[in-house]
Amino acid sequence: MSHALPRHDVVIMGGGLAGLTLALQLKQRFADIHILVLERRQHPVPVATHKVGESSVELGAHYFAEVLGLREHLETQQIRKFGFRFFFSEGRRDIASVTEIGASRALPMVSYQIDRGIFENFLAGEAQRRGVRFADAARVTDLVLADGDGAHQVSWLQGEARHSVQCRWLVDACGRAGLIKRKLGLARPNAHDCNAVWFRIQGRITIDDWSDDPAWQARCTPRERWRSTNHLVGAGYWVWLIPLASGSHSVGIVADPRHHPLDRMDSFDKAMDWLRTWQPRLYDDLDGRRGQLQDFAFFRNFSYGCEQVFSGQRWALTGEAGLFLDPFYSPGSDFIAIANTYITELVARDRAGQHLAGHAAIYDQIFHSFYDSTLALYQDQYALFGDPQVLPLKVIWDYAYYWGVLSQLFVHGRLADLRTLSALRDELARCQQLNIEVQALLRAWGAISSRHNPAVMLDQATLPWFAELNASLQQPPADEAAFRDRVRQATRLLQDLAGELIERALADHPTLDVRALRQAIGPAPTAAPRRLFDATAT
């Protein structure tokens, strides 16, 4: 009988990155909470495990290190990331003779390259040490969502044994299986159609050894480009190179099928043939190491949406069980952090006996707004990836938008503060509209740019405002008024950046239509123009 079933406060279906970090966050917030995590895979999982999502960026790294208190593990068991780095190396072997985007030295805010196998084994052990019940090799067979204030029910198989429990909260973190999403018909496509293939190779891909040019070698301090998330870019695609602490290296090809169809790269041999044409220097590095291949997989049309992720009926979705954007800029961990934080706030309200429906709806709306704003960075933008003239400007804009708005809200603890969000409503709406119009201008400019590819590194560490914006993530504002002023300053910075983009685009192509972006900028935000995009070329 259902009344005799064991009961938990929270059941999390899925014990990967999203589910385990949520369990830790809930347990950290509520010492007495009873949590059950159901994980389909047997633990421990292999290192260099077959998952996308090894590269973290600032928001997600802060979540792991500071919110969850896992900095020691990240510093001792994972790899400190040397930022992001791009090479316009299509069809080229002479890596020192193409345009590079990156920083010559590490910026203040730390992020990490994360071996998902090592990390998820650690997370599972840490969750159990903190009192979370963890069941591995557990396959969910049924779930019944409650009506009203009743309990949800979950059933699963563990070997031949059948189990069922009741719970107050049910969270789907089971990845693309999307059990709640499927049950409620919440899946929604989006307009971003891209494919990805990826594999792991045993041993390091040391991009620093790809040229013996002393000037190229000396551009970075330390001379460890291999620790970066390295992007080899071309029109309609990019290739990632991500080092893993296990000693393996992750390689991925992400492409718009209008430029590079999936059927040309959907096996390792095909992918190697593709690399031989489009990224021959990487092909040279891998060709003699085919026997070191550890795994290979692909996703067709990997990006998708979801109608709802948080419910006042005490269920929620996190990680890939809800939404997925694109691996470019590595936003996966960020959106796990955001979703988990909203879920934790809703559980807190429920435990305090407060109404949930209104806050669940507002959090869901805000979460989808963040998703839509980030999706604009990718949608119909892959043609730009081979443009050494326009892509560097896009990267600076995209990171200024990310560090200046979303990262500030999360890192400084205002993500769920509805009073602050309401007070900044006009600024946040302006930033969102600016981003939409900037992406449109970049797309139009990229369609007609000359794509000159000089042998320089565009060093973002030489942009003082860029490094300062990154450093501000480590500098808590003195009070609420100071935080609001910081976001308003970031809004003015984005207005200035957009104005300079218009100036540069028209100087290159005077016929470009910039009226919509000018309208989004509004009144001139500063008395004197600033030169914001002038990274030193070395």
Coordinates of C-alpha atoms in Angstrom, one line a residue:
M1 CA 0.0 0.0 0.0
S2 CA 1.3 3.5 -0.8
H3 CA 0.9 4.7 2.8
A4 CA 3.5 2.1 3.9
L5 CA 6.2 3.3 1.4
P6 CA 9.4 4.9 2.7
R7 CA 9.3 8.7 2.4
H8 CA 12.0 11.3 1.5
D9 CA 11.9 15.1 1.4
V10 CA 13.5 15.1 -2.0
V11 CA 14.1 12.4 -4.6
I12 CA 16.5 13.3 -7.4
M13 CA 16.3 11.1 -10.5
G14 CA 19.8 11.2 -11.9
G15 CA 23.2 11.2 -10.1
G16 CA 25.3 13.0 -12.6
L17 CA 26.7 16.5 -12.3
A18 CA 23.3 18.3 -12.0
G19 CA 21.7 15.8 -9.6
L20 CA 24.7 15.4 -7.2
T21 CA 25.4 19.2 -7.0
L22 CA 21.7 19.8 -6.2
A23 CA 21.9 17.2 -3.5
L24 CA 25.0 18.9 -2.0
Q25 CA 23.4 22.3 -2.2
L26 CA 20.2 21.2 -0.5
K27 CA 22.1 19.3 2.2
Q28 CA 24.3 22.4 2.8
R29 CA 21.2 24.6 3.2
F30 CA 19.2 22.1 5.3
A31 CA 21.2 19.8 7.5
D32 CA 18.1 17.7 8.4
I33 CA 16.7 17.2 4.8
H34 CA 16.2 13.6 3.6
I35 CA 17.4 13.2 0.0
L36 CA 17.5 10.1 -2.2
V37 CA 19.5 10.2 -5.4
L38 CA 18.8 7.5 -8.0
E39 CA 21.6 7.0 -10.5
R40 CA 21.3 4.7 -13.5
R41 CA 25.0 4.0 -13.9
Q42 CA 27.1 1.8 -11.6
H43 CA 29.6 3.7 -9.5
P44 CA 32.4 4.4 -9.5
V45 CA 32.2 5.6 -13.2
P46 CA 35.3 5.5 -15.4
V47 CA 37.6 8.6 -15.4
A48 CA 37.5 10.5 -18.7
T49 CA 33.9 9.4 -18.7
H50 CA 31.9 9.7 -21.9
K51 CA 30.2 13.0 -21.2
V52 CA 30.2 16.5 -22.7
G53 CA 30.7 19.3 -20.2
E54 CA 34.4 19.3 -19.1
S55 CA 35.0 23.0 -19.4
S56 CA 33.7 25.3 -16.7
V57 CA 33.4 29.1 -16.9
E58 CA 33.3 31.7 -14.2
L59 CA 29.7 31.3 -13.0
G60 CA 29.8 27.5 -12.8
A61 CA 33.3 27.5 -11.4
H62 CA 32.1 29.8 -8.6
Y63 CA 29.2 27.5 -7.9
F64 CA 31.4 24.5 -7.5
A65 CA 34.2 26.1 -5.6
E66 CA 32.4 28.6 -3.3
V67 CA 28.7 27.7 -3.1
L68 CA 29.3 24.0 -2.7
G69 CA 32.7 24.4 -1.0
L70 CA 34.6 22.2 -3.4
R71 CA 37.6 24.4 -4.2
E72 CA 40.1 22.0 -2.6
H73 CA 39.0 19.2 -4.9
L74 CA 39.1 21.5 -8.0
E75 CA 42.5 22.8 -7.2
T76 CA 44.1 19.4 -6.4
Q77 CA 42.3 17.0 -8.6
Q78 CA 41.3 19.0 -11.7
I79 CA 43.1 21.4 -14.1
R80 CA 43.1 25.2 -13.7
K81 CA 41.9 26.6 -17.0
F82 CA 44.0 29.1 -18.9
G83 CA 40.9 30.9 -20.2
F84 CA 39.4 30.5 -23.7
R85 CA 41.5 30.6 -26.8
F86 CA 40.7 30.7 -30.5
F87 CA 42.8 30.0 -33.6
F88 CA 41.6 30.8 -37.2
S89 CA 43.4 27.8 -38.4
E90 CA 41.1 26.4 -41.1
G91 CA 43.1 24.5 -43.7
R92 CA 46.4 25.6 -42.0
R93 CA 49.3 23.8 -40.3
D94 CA 51.2 27.0 -39.5
I95 CA 49.4 27.8 -36.2
A96 CA 51.8 30.7 -35.5
S97 CA 50.8 32.4 -38.7
V98 CA 47.1 32.8 -38.1
T99 CA 45.1 35.1 -35.8
E100 CA 44.8 34.0 -32.2
I101 CA 42.3 35.3 -29.7
G102 CA 43.1 34.8 -26.0
A103 CA 44.9 36.3 -23.0
S104 CA 48.6 36.3 -22.5
R105 CA 48.2 35.7 -18.8
A106 CA 45.4 34.3 -16.6
L107 CA 42.6 36.7 -15.6
P108 CA 41.7 37.0 -11.9
M109 CA 38.5 34.8 -11.8
V110 CA 39.5 31.1 -11.8
S111 CA 37.8 28.4 -13.8
Y112 CA 38.6 24.7 -14.4
Q113 CA 38.8 21.9 -16.9
I114 CA 36.8 19.1 -15.2
D115 CA 37.3 15.4 -15.8
R116 CA 33.6 14.4 -15.3
G117 CA 34.4 10.9 -14.2
I118 CA 36.8 12.0 -11.4
F119 CA 34.4 14.8 -10.5
E120 CA 31.2 12.7 -10.4
N121 CA 32.8 9.9 -8.4
F122 CA 34.0 12.6 -5.9
L123 CA 30.5 14.2 -5.8
A124 CA 28.8 10.9 -5.1
G125 CA 31.2 10.1 -2.3
E126 CA 30.9 13.6 -0.9
A127 CA 27.1 13.5 -1.0
Q128 CA 27.0 10.3 0.9
R129 CA 29.5 11.7 3.5
R130 CA 27.1 14.6 4.0
G131 CA 24.2 12.2 4.6
V132 CA 22.6 11.9 1.2
R133 CA 21.2 8.4 0.3
F134 CA 22.7 7.4 -3.0
A135 CA 21.5 4.4 -5.0
D136 CA 23.5 3.5 -8.1
A137 CA 22.6 1.0 -10.8
A138 CA 19.0 2.2 -10.2
R139 CA 16.7 2.4 -13.2
V140 CA 13.6 4.4 -12.7
T141 CA 10.6 2.5 -14.0
D142 CA 7.6 4.7 -13.0
L143 CA 6.8 8.0 -11.4
V144 CA 3.4 9.4 -10.3
L145 CA 3.2 13.1 -9.8
A146 CA 0.9 14.1 -6.9
D147 CA -2.2 16.2 -7.1
G148 CA -2.5 19.0 -4.7
D149 CA -0.5 18.6 -1.5
G150 CA 0.0 14.8 -1.7
A151 CA 3.3 13.0 -2.1
H152 CA 4.9 12.0 -5.4
Q153 CA 5.8 8.4 -5.9
V154 CA 8.9 6.9 -7.7
S155 CA 9.6 3.3 -8.5
W156 CA 12.9 1.8 -9.7
L157 CA 14.8 -1.4 -10.3
Q158 CA 18.2 -2.2 -8.7
G159 CA 19.3 -5.5 -10.2
E160 CA 16.2 -7.7 -9.7
A161 CA 15.0 -5.8 -6.7
R162 CA 12.0 -3.5 -7.1
H163 CA 11.7 -0.4 -4.9
S164 CA 9.2 2.4 -4.5
V165 CA 9.3 5.6 -2.3
Q166 CA 7.2 8.7 -1.7
C167 CA 8.6 12.2 -1.7
R168 CA 7.6 15.8 -1.1
W169 CA 9.8 17.0 -4.0
L170 CA 10.7 15.2 -7.2
V171 CA 13.5 16.5 -9.3
D172 CA 14.5 15.2 -12.7
A173 CA 18.2 15.4 -13.3
C174 CA 18.4 12.3 -15.5
G175 CA 19.7 14.1 -18.6
R176 CA 18.3 13.7 -22.1
A177 CA 16.0 10.9 -20.9
G178 CA 13.8 13.7 -19.5
L179 CA 11.4 11.6 -17.5
I180 CA 9.2 14.4 -16.2
K181 CA 9.5 16.3 -19.4
R182 CA 8.3 13.3 -21.4
K183 CA 5.5 12.4 -19.0
L184 CA 4.1 16.0 -19.1
G185 CA 4.8 16.7 -22.7
L186 CA 7.1 19.7 -22.0
A187 CA 9.7 19.2 -24.7
R188 CA 10.0 22.2 -27.1
P189 CA 12.3 22.6 -30.1
N190 CA 14.3 25.7 -30.6
A191 CA 15.6 27.4 -33.8
H192 CA 19.2 26.4 -33.2
D193 CA 20.1 23.4 -35.3
C194 CA 23.6 22.2 -34.8
N195 CA 25.3 18.8 -34.4
A196 CA 28.3 17.6 -32.5
V197 CA 30.7 14.7 -32.5
W198 CA 33.3 14.2 -29.8
F199 CA 35.9 11.7 -28.5
R200 CA 38.6 11.2 -26.0
I201 CA 42.2 10.3 -26.8
Q202 CA 44.6 9.0 -24.3
G203 CA 47.5 11.4 -23.7
R204 CA 47.8 15.1 -23.9
I205 CA 47.4 17.3 -27.0
T206 CA 50.0 19.9 -26.4
I207 CA 49.1 22.7 -28.7
D208 CA 52.2 24.6 -27.4
D209 CA 54.3 22.1 -29.4
W210 CA 52.6 22.9 -32.7
S211 CA 55.1 25.6 -33.5
D212 CA 58.7 26.3 -32.6
D213 CA 58.4 29.9 -33.5
P214 CA 60.0 31.7 -30.4
A215 CA 57.8 34.8 -30.7
W216 CA 54.7 32.7 -30.8
Q217 CA 55.9 30.6 -27.9
A218 CA 56.7 33.7 -25.8
R219 CA 53.2 35.3 -26.2
C220 CA 51.8 33.5 -23.1
T221 CA 52.9 33.4 -19.5
P222 CA 53.1 30.6 -18.6
R223 CA 53.7 28.9 -21.9
E224 CA 50.7 26.5 -21.3
R225 CA 48.1 27.1 -24.0
W226 CA 47.2 23.5 -23.6
R227 CA 45.4 24.3 -20.3
S228 CA 43.0 26.6 -22.2
T229 CA 39.8 25.5 -23.8
N230 CA 41.3 25.8 -27.3
H231 CA 38.9 26.5 -30.2
L232 CA 40.0 25.8 -33.8
V233 CA 37.5 27.8 -35.8
G234 CA 36.2 28.0 -39.3
A235 CA 33.1 29.0 -41.2
G236 CA 30.1 27.1 -39.7
Y237 CA 32.0 25.1 -37.1
W238 CA 34.5 25.0 -34.3
V239 CA 36.7 22.2 -32.8
W240 CA 37.3 22.0 -29.0
L241 CA 40.4 20.8 -27.3
I242 CA 40.0 20.2 -23.6
P243 CA 42.6 18.6 -21.3
L244 CA 41.4 16.2 -18.6
A245 CA 43.1 15.5 -15.3
S246 CA 43.2 11.8 -16.0
G247 CA 45.7 12.6 -18.7
S248 CA 43.2 12.2 -21.6
H249 CA 42.2 14.9 -24.0
S250 CA 38.7 15.7 -25.1
V251 CA 38.2 16.6 -28.8
G252 CA 34.9 17.8 -30.2
I253 CA 33.6 19.0 -33.6
V254 CA 30.5 21.2 -33.4
A255 CA 29.0 22.3 -36.7
D256 CA 26.0 23.9 -38.4
P257 CA 24.8 21.3 -40.9
R258 CA 24.2 24.0 -43.5
H259 CA 28.0 24.2 -43.7
H260 CA 29.2 20.8 -42.5
P261 CA 26.6 17.9 -42.4
L262 CA 26.8 15.4 -39.7
D263 CA 27.2 12.4 -42.0
R264 CA 30.7 13.6 -42.9
M265 CA 31.9 13.2 -39.4
D266 CA 29.7 10.7 -37.5
S267 CA 32.4 8.0 -37.0
F268 CA 36.0 8.4 -35.8
D269 CA 37.4 7.6 -39.2
K270 CA 35.1 10.1 -40.9
A271 CA 35.9 12.7 -38.3
M272 CA 39.6 12.2 -38.9
D273 CA 39.1 12.5 -42.7
W274 CA 37.2 15.8 -41.9
L275 CA 40.0 17.1 -39.7
R276 CA 42.6 16.2 -42.4
T277 CA 40.8 18.8 -44.7
W278 CA 39.6 21.5 -42.3
Q279 CA 42.1 21.3 -39.3
P280 CA 45.1 19.5 -40.7
R281 CA 47.5 20.4 -37.8
L282 CA 45.2 18.6 -35.3
Y283 CA 44.9 15.7 -37.8
D284 CA 48.7 15.4 -37.8
D285 CA 48.7 15.2 -34.0
L286 CA 46.1 12.5 -33.9
D287 CA 46.8 10.4 -36.9
G288 CA 49.6 8.4 -35.3
R289 CA 47.6 7.9 -32.1
R290 CA 44.4 6.2 -33.4
G291 CA 45.0 3.3 -31.2
Q292 CA 44.7 5.6 -28.1
L293 CA 41.0 6.3 -28.9
Q294 CA 38.9 5.9 -25.8
D295 CA 35.4 6.6 -27.0
F296 CA 33.4 8.3 -29.7
A297 CA 29.8 9.7 -29.8
F298 CA 27.7 12.2 -31.6
F299 CA 24.5 14.2 -31.1
R300 CA 22.2 15.3 -33.9
N301 CA 20.4 18.6 -33.3
F302 CA 21.7 18.8 -29.7
S303 CA 20.0 22.1 -28.6
Y304 CA 16.4 22.1 -27.3
G305 CA 14.1 23.9 -25.0
C306 CA 11.4 23.0 -22.4
E307 CA 8.1 24.6 -21.7
Q308 CA 8.5 24.6 -17.9
V309 CA 11.3 23.6 -15.5
F310 CA 10.0 24.6 -12.0
S311 CA 6.5 23.9 -10.7
G312 CA 4.5 25.0 -7.6
Q313 CA 3.4 21.4 -7.5
R314 CA 6.9 20.5 -6.1
W315 CA 8.6 19.1 -9.1
A316 CA 11.5 20.6 -11.1
L317 CA 14.0 19.8 -13.9
T318 CA 17.7 20.6 -13.8
G319 CA 20.6 20.1 -16.2
E320 CA 19.9 18.5 -19.6
A321 CA 16.7 17.1 -18.3
G322 CA 15.3 20.6 -19.0
L323 CA 17.1 22.7 -21.5
F324 CA 20.3 22.6 -23.5
L325 CA 22.0 25.4 -25.4
D326 CA 25.3 24.8 -27.1
P327 CA 28.8 23.8 -25.8
F328 CA 30.4 27.0 -27.2
Y329 CA 31.3 29.2 -24.2
S330 CA 30.6 26.1 -21.9
P331 CA 27.3 27.3 -20.4
G332 CA 26.1 23.9 -19.2
S333 CA 27.5 24.1 -15.6
D334 CA 26.2 27.7 -15.4
F335 CA 22.6 26.7 -16.1
I336 CA 22.9 23.8 -13.7
A337 CA 24.0 26.3 -11.0
I338 CA 21.2 28.6 -11.8
A339 CA 18.5 25.9 -11.9
N340 CA 19.8 24.3 -8.7
T341 CA 19.8 27.6 -6.9
Y342 CA 16.2 28.3 -7.9
I343 CA 15.1 24.8 -6.8
T344 CA 16.9 25.2 -3.5
E345 CA 15.0 28.5 -2.9
L346 CA 11.7 26.9 -3.7
V347 CA 12.4 24.0 -1.3
A348 CA 13.2 26.6 1.3
R349 CA 9.9 28.4 0.8
D350 CA 8.1 25.1 1.0
R351 CA 9.8 24.1 4.2
A352 CA 8.9 27.5 5.7
G353 CA 5.2 26.8 4.8
Q354 CA 5.1 29.6 2.2
H355 CA 3.1 29.5 -1.1
L356 CA 5.1 28.3 -4.1
A357 CA 3.1 28.9 -7.2
G358 CA 3.9 32.6 -7.6
H359 CA 7.7 32.2 -7.0
A360 CA 7.9 29.0 -9.1
A361 CA 6.3 30.9 -12.1
I362 CA 8.6 33.9 -11.7
Y363 CA 11.7 31.8 -11.3
D364 CA 10.7 29.8 -14.4
Q365 CA 10.1 33.0 -16.4
I366 CA 13.5 34.4 -15.3
F367 CA 15.3 31.1 -16.1
H368 CA 13.8 31.1 -19.5
S369 CA 14.8 34.7 -20.0
F370 CA 18.4 33.8 -19.3
Y371 CA 18.1 30.9 -21.7
D372 CA 16.7 33.0 -24.5
S373 CA 19.4 35.7 -24.0
T374 CA 22.2 33.1 -24.1
L375 CA 20.6 31.3 -27.1
A376 CA 20.9 34.5 -29.1
L377 CA 24.7 34.2 -28.9
Y378 CA 24.5 31.0 -31.0
Q379 CA 21.5 31.1 -33.2
D380 CA 22.5 31.6 -36.9
Q381 CA 25.9 32.8 -35.7
Y382 CA 28.1 29.8 -36.7
A383 CA 29.0 31.4 -40.1
L384 CA 30.9 34.0 -38.1
F385 CA 33.2 31.5 -36.5
G386 CA 35.6 31.6 -39.5
D387 CA 35.9 35.4 -39.4
P388 CA 39.1 36.8 -37.8
Q389 CA 37.7 40.3 -38.2
V390 CA 34.3 40.0 -36.6
L391 CA 34.5 37.0 -34.2
P392 CA 37.1 38.7 -31.9
L393 CA 34.6 41.5 -31.4
K394 CA 31.8 39.1 -30.8
V395 CA 33.8 37.2 -28.2
I396 CA 34.6 40.4 -26.3
W397 CA 31.0 41.5 -26.4
D398 CA 29.6 38.1 -25.4
Y399 CA 31.9 37.9 -22.4
A400 CA 31.2 41.5 -21.3
Y401 CA 27.5 40.7 -21.4
Y402 CA 28.1 37.5 -19.4
W403 CA 30.4 39.0 -16.8
G404 CA 28.6 42.2 -16.5
V405 CA 25.0 40.9 -16.0
L406 CA 24.3 37.2 -15.4
S407 CA 27.6 36.4 -13.6
Q408 CA 27.1 39.5 -11.3
L409 CA 23.6 38.4 -10.3
F410 CA 24.8 34.8 -9.5
V411 CA 28.2 35.3 -7.9
H412 CA 26.9 38.1 -5.7
G413 CA 23.9 36.3 -4.5
R414 CA 21.1 38.3 -6.2
L415 CA 19.8 35.6 -8.6
A416 CA 16.7 34.9 -6.6
D417 CA 16.3 38.3 -5.0
L418 CA 13.1 39.5 -6.7
R419 CA 13.3 43.0 -5.1
T420 CA 16.7 43.6 -6.7
L421 CA 15.6 42.1 -10.1
S422 CA 12.6 44.3 -10.0
A423 CA 14.7 47.4 -9.3
L424 CA 17.0 46.6 -12.2
R425 CA 14.2 45.6 -14.6
D426 CA 14.8 48.4 -17.0
E427 CA 18.6 47.9 -17.1
L428 CA 18.2 44.1 -17.6
A429 CA 15.7 44.6 -20.4
R430 CA 18.0 47.1 -22.1
C431 CA 20.9 44.7 -21.9
Q432 CA 18.9 41.9 -23.3
Q433 CA 17.7 44.0 -26.2
L434 CA 21.2 45.3 -26.8
N435 CA 22.5 41.8 -27.1
I436 CA 19.8 40.8 -29.6
E437 CA 20.6 43.7 -31.8
V438 CA 24.4 43.4 -31.5
Q439 CA 24.1 39.7 -32.6
A440 CA 22.1 40.8 -35.6
L441 CA 24.7 43.5 -36.6
L442 CA 27.6 41.0 -36.2
R443 CA 25.7 38.5 -38.3
A444 CA 25.1 41.1 -41.1
W445 CA 28.7 42.4 -40.9
G446 CA 30.2 38.9 -41.0
A447 CA 28.3 38.1 -44.2
I448 CA 30.3 40.8 -46.1
S449 CA 33.6 41.2 -44.1
S450 CA 37.0 40.6 -45.7
R451 CA 38.0 38.0 -43.2
H452 CA 41.7 39.1 -43.2
N453 CA 43.7 36.6 -41.1
P454 CA 47.0 38.2 -39.9
A455 CA 49.6 36.4 -37.8
V456 CA 48.8 38.1 -34.5
M457 CA 47.4 37.3 -31.0
L458 CA 44.6 39.7 -30.0
D459 CA 45.6 39.8 -26.3
Q460 CA 42.5 40.4 -24.1
A461 CA 44.6 40.8 -21.0
T462 CA 45.7 44.2 -22.5
L463 CA 42.1 45.5 -22.3
P464 CA 42.0 47.1 -18.8
W465 CA 38.3 47.3 -18.6
F466 CA 37.9 43.6 -19.6
A467 CA 40.3 42.4 -16.9
E468 CA 38.6 44.7 -14.4
L469 CA 35.1 43.4 -15.2
N470 CA 36.4 39.8 -14.7
A471 CA 38.0 40.8 -11.4
S472 CA 34.8 42.5 -10.2
L473 CA 33.3 39.0 -9.8
Q474 CA 35.8 38.5 -6.9
Q475 CA 34.8 41.9 -5.3
P476 CA 31.5 41.8 -3.4
P477 CA 29.7 45.1 -3.5
A478 CA 29.5 47.0 -0.2
D479 CA 25.7 47.0 -0.1
E480 CA 22.5 46.7 -2.2
A481 CA 22.9 50.2 -3.6
A482 CA 26.4 49.4 -4.7
F483 CA 25.3 46.2 -6.4
R484 CA 22.6 48.0 -8.3
D485 CA 25.1 50.7 -9.3
R486 CA 27.5 48.0 -10.6
V487 CA 24.8 46.6 -12.9
R488 CA 23.9 50.1 -14.1
Q489 CA 27.6 50.7 -14.9
A490 CA 27.7 47.4 -16.8
T491 CA 24.7 48.5 -18.8
R492 CA 26.5 51.8 -19.7
L493 CA 29.6 49.8 -20.7
L494 CA 27.5 47.6 -23.0
Q495 CA 25.9 50.7 -24.5
D496 CA 29.4 52.1 -25.2
L497 CA 30.6 48.7 -26.6
A498 CA 27.5 48.7 -28.9
G499 CA 28.2 52.2 -30.0
E500 CA 31.8 51.4 -30.9
L501 CA 30.6 48.3 -32.8
I502 CA 28.4 50.5 -34.9
E503 CA 31.4 52.9 -35.6
R504 CA 33.7 50.0 -36.6
A505 CA 31.1 48.2 -38.7
L506 CA 30.2 51.4 -40.7
A507 CA 33.9 52.3 -41.2
D508 CA 34.3 48.8 -42.8
H509 CA 30.9 48.7 -44.6
P510 CA 29.0 52.1 -44.7
T511 CA 25.8 50.5 -46.1
L512 CA 25.2 48.3 -43.0
D513 CA 21.8 49.0 -41.4
V514 CA 22.4 50.0 -37.7
R515 CA 19.1 51.7 -36.9
A516 CA 17.8 49.0 -34.7
L517 CA 21.0 48.8 -32.6
R518 CA 21.1 52.6 -32.3
Q519 CA 17.5 52.6 -31.0
A520 CA 18.4 49.8 -28.5
I521 CA 21.4 51.9 -27.2
G522 CA 19.2 54.9 -26.5
P523 CA 20.7 58.3 -25.5
A524 CA 24.4 58.6 -25.7
P525 CA 25.6 57.0 -22.4
T526 CA 29.0 58.8 -22.1
A527 CA 30.2 62.3 -22.8
A528 CA 33.4 61.1 -24.6
P529 CA 33.8 57.9 -26.6
R530 CA 36.1 55.2 -25.3
R531 CA 38.1 52.7 -27.3
L532 CA 37.0 49.4 -25.8
F533 CA 37.9 46.8 -28.4
D534 CA 41.5 47.7 -28.9
A535 CA 43.3 44.6 -27.7
T536 CA 47.0 44.7 -28.3
A537 CA 48.1 42.6 -31.3
T538 CA 51.3 40.8 -30.7

